[in-house]
GROMACS .gro file of C-alpha atoms in nm:
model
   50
    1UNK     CA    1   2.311  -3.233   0.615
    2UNK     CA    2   2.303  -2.948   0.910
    3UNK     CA    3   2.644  -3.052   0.967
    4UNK     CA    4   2.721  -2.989   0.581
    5UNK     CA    5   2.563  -2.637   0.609
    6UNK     CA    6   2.767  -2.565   0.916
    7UNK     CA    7   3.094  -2.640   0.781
    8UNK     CA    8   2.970  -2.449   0.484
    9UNK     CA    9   2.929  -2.114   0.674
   10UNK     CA   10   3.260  -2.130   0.853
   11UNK     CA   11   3.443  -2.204   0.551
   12UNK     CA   12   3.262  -1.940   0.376
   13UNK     CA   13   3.294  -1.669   0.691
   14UNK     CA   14   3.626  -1.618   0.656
   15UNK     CA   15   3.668  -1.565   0.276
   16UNK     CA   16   3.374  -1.290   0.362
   17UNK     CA   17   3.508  -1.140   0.622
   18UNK     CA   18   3.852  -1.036   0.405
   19UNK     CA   19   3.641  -0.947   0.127
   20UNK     CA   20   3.442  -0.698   0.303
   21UNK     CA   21   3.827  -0.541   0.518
   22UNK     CA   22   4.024  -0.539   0.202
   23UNK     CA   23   4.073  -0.175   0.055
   24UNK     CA   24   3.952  -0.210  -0.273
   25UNK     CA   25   4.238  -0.098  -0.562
   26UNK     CA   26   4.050   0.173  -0.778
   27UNK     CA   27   4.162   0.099  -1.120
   28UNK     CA   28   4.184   0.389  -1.360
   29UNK     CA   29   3.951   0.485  -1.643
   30UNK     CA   30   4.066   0.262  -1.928
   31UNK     CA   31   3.986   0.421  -2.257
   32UNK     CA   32   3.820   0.155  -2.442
   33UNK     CA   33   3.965   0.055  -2.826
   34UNK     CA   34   3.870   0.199  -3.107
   35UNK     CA   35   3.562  -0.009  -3.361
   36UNK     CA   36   3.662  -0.168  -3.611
   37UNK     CA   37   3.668  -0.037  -3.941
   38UNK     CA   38   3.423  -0.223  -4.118
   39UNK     CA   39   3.171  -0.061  -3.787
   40UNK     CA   40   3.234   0.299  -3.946
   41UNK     CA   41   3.172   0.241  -4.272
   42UNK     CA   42   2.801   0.296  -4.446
   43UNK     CA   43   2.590  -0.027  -4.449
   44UNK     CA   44   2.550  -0.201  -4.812
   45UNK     CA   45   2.217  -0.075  -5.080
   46UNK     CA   46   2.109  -0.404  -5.120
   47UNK     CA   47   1.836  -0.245  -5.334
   48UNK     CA   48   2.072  -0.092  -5.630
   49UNK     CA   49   2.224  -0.418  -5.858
   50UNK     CA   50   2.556  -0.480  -5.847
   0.00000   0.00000   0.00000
């Protein structure tokens, strides 16, 4: 089991170790789509009969 967690660690080391050195790629502000329609229009009366 200790020998389990060890391997774990070094395997896991590495793949931290980039993370943390890699220049993270600022993505720009993506304007987010517009609602749908049936979002903009007035909710039903369910009080008033059809």
């Amino acid at each position: 089991m200790r020998k389990l967690k060890m391997m774990f660690c070094v395997m896991m080391l590495p793949l931290v170790v980039v993370g943390c050195t890699s220049k993270q790629s600022v993505s720009q502000c993506v304007k987010p789509p517009p609602p749908p329609a049936w979002i903009m229009q007035p909710p039903p009366d369910w009080q008033t009969p059809l």
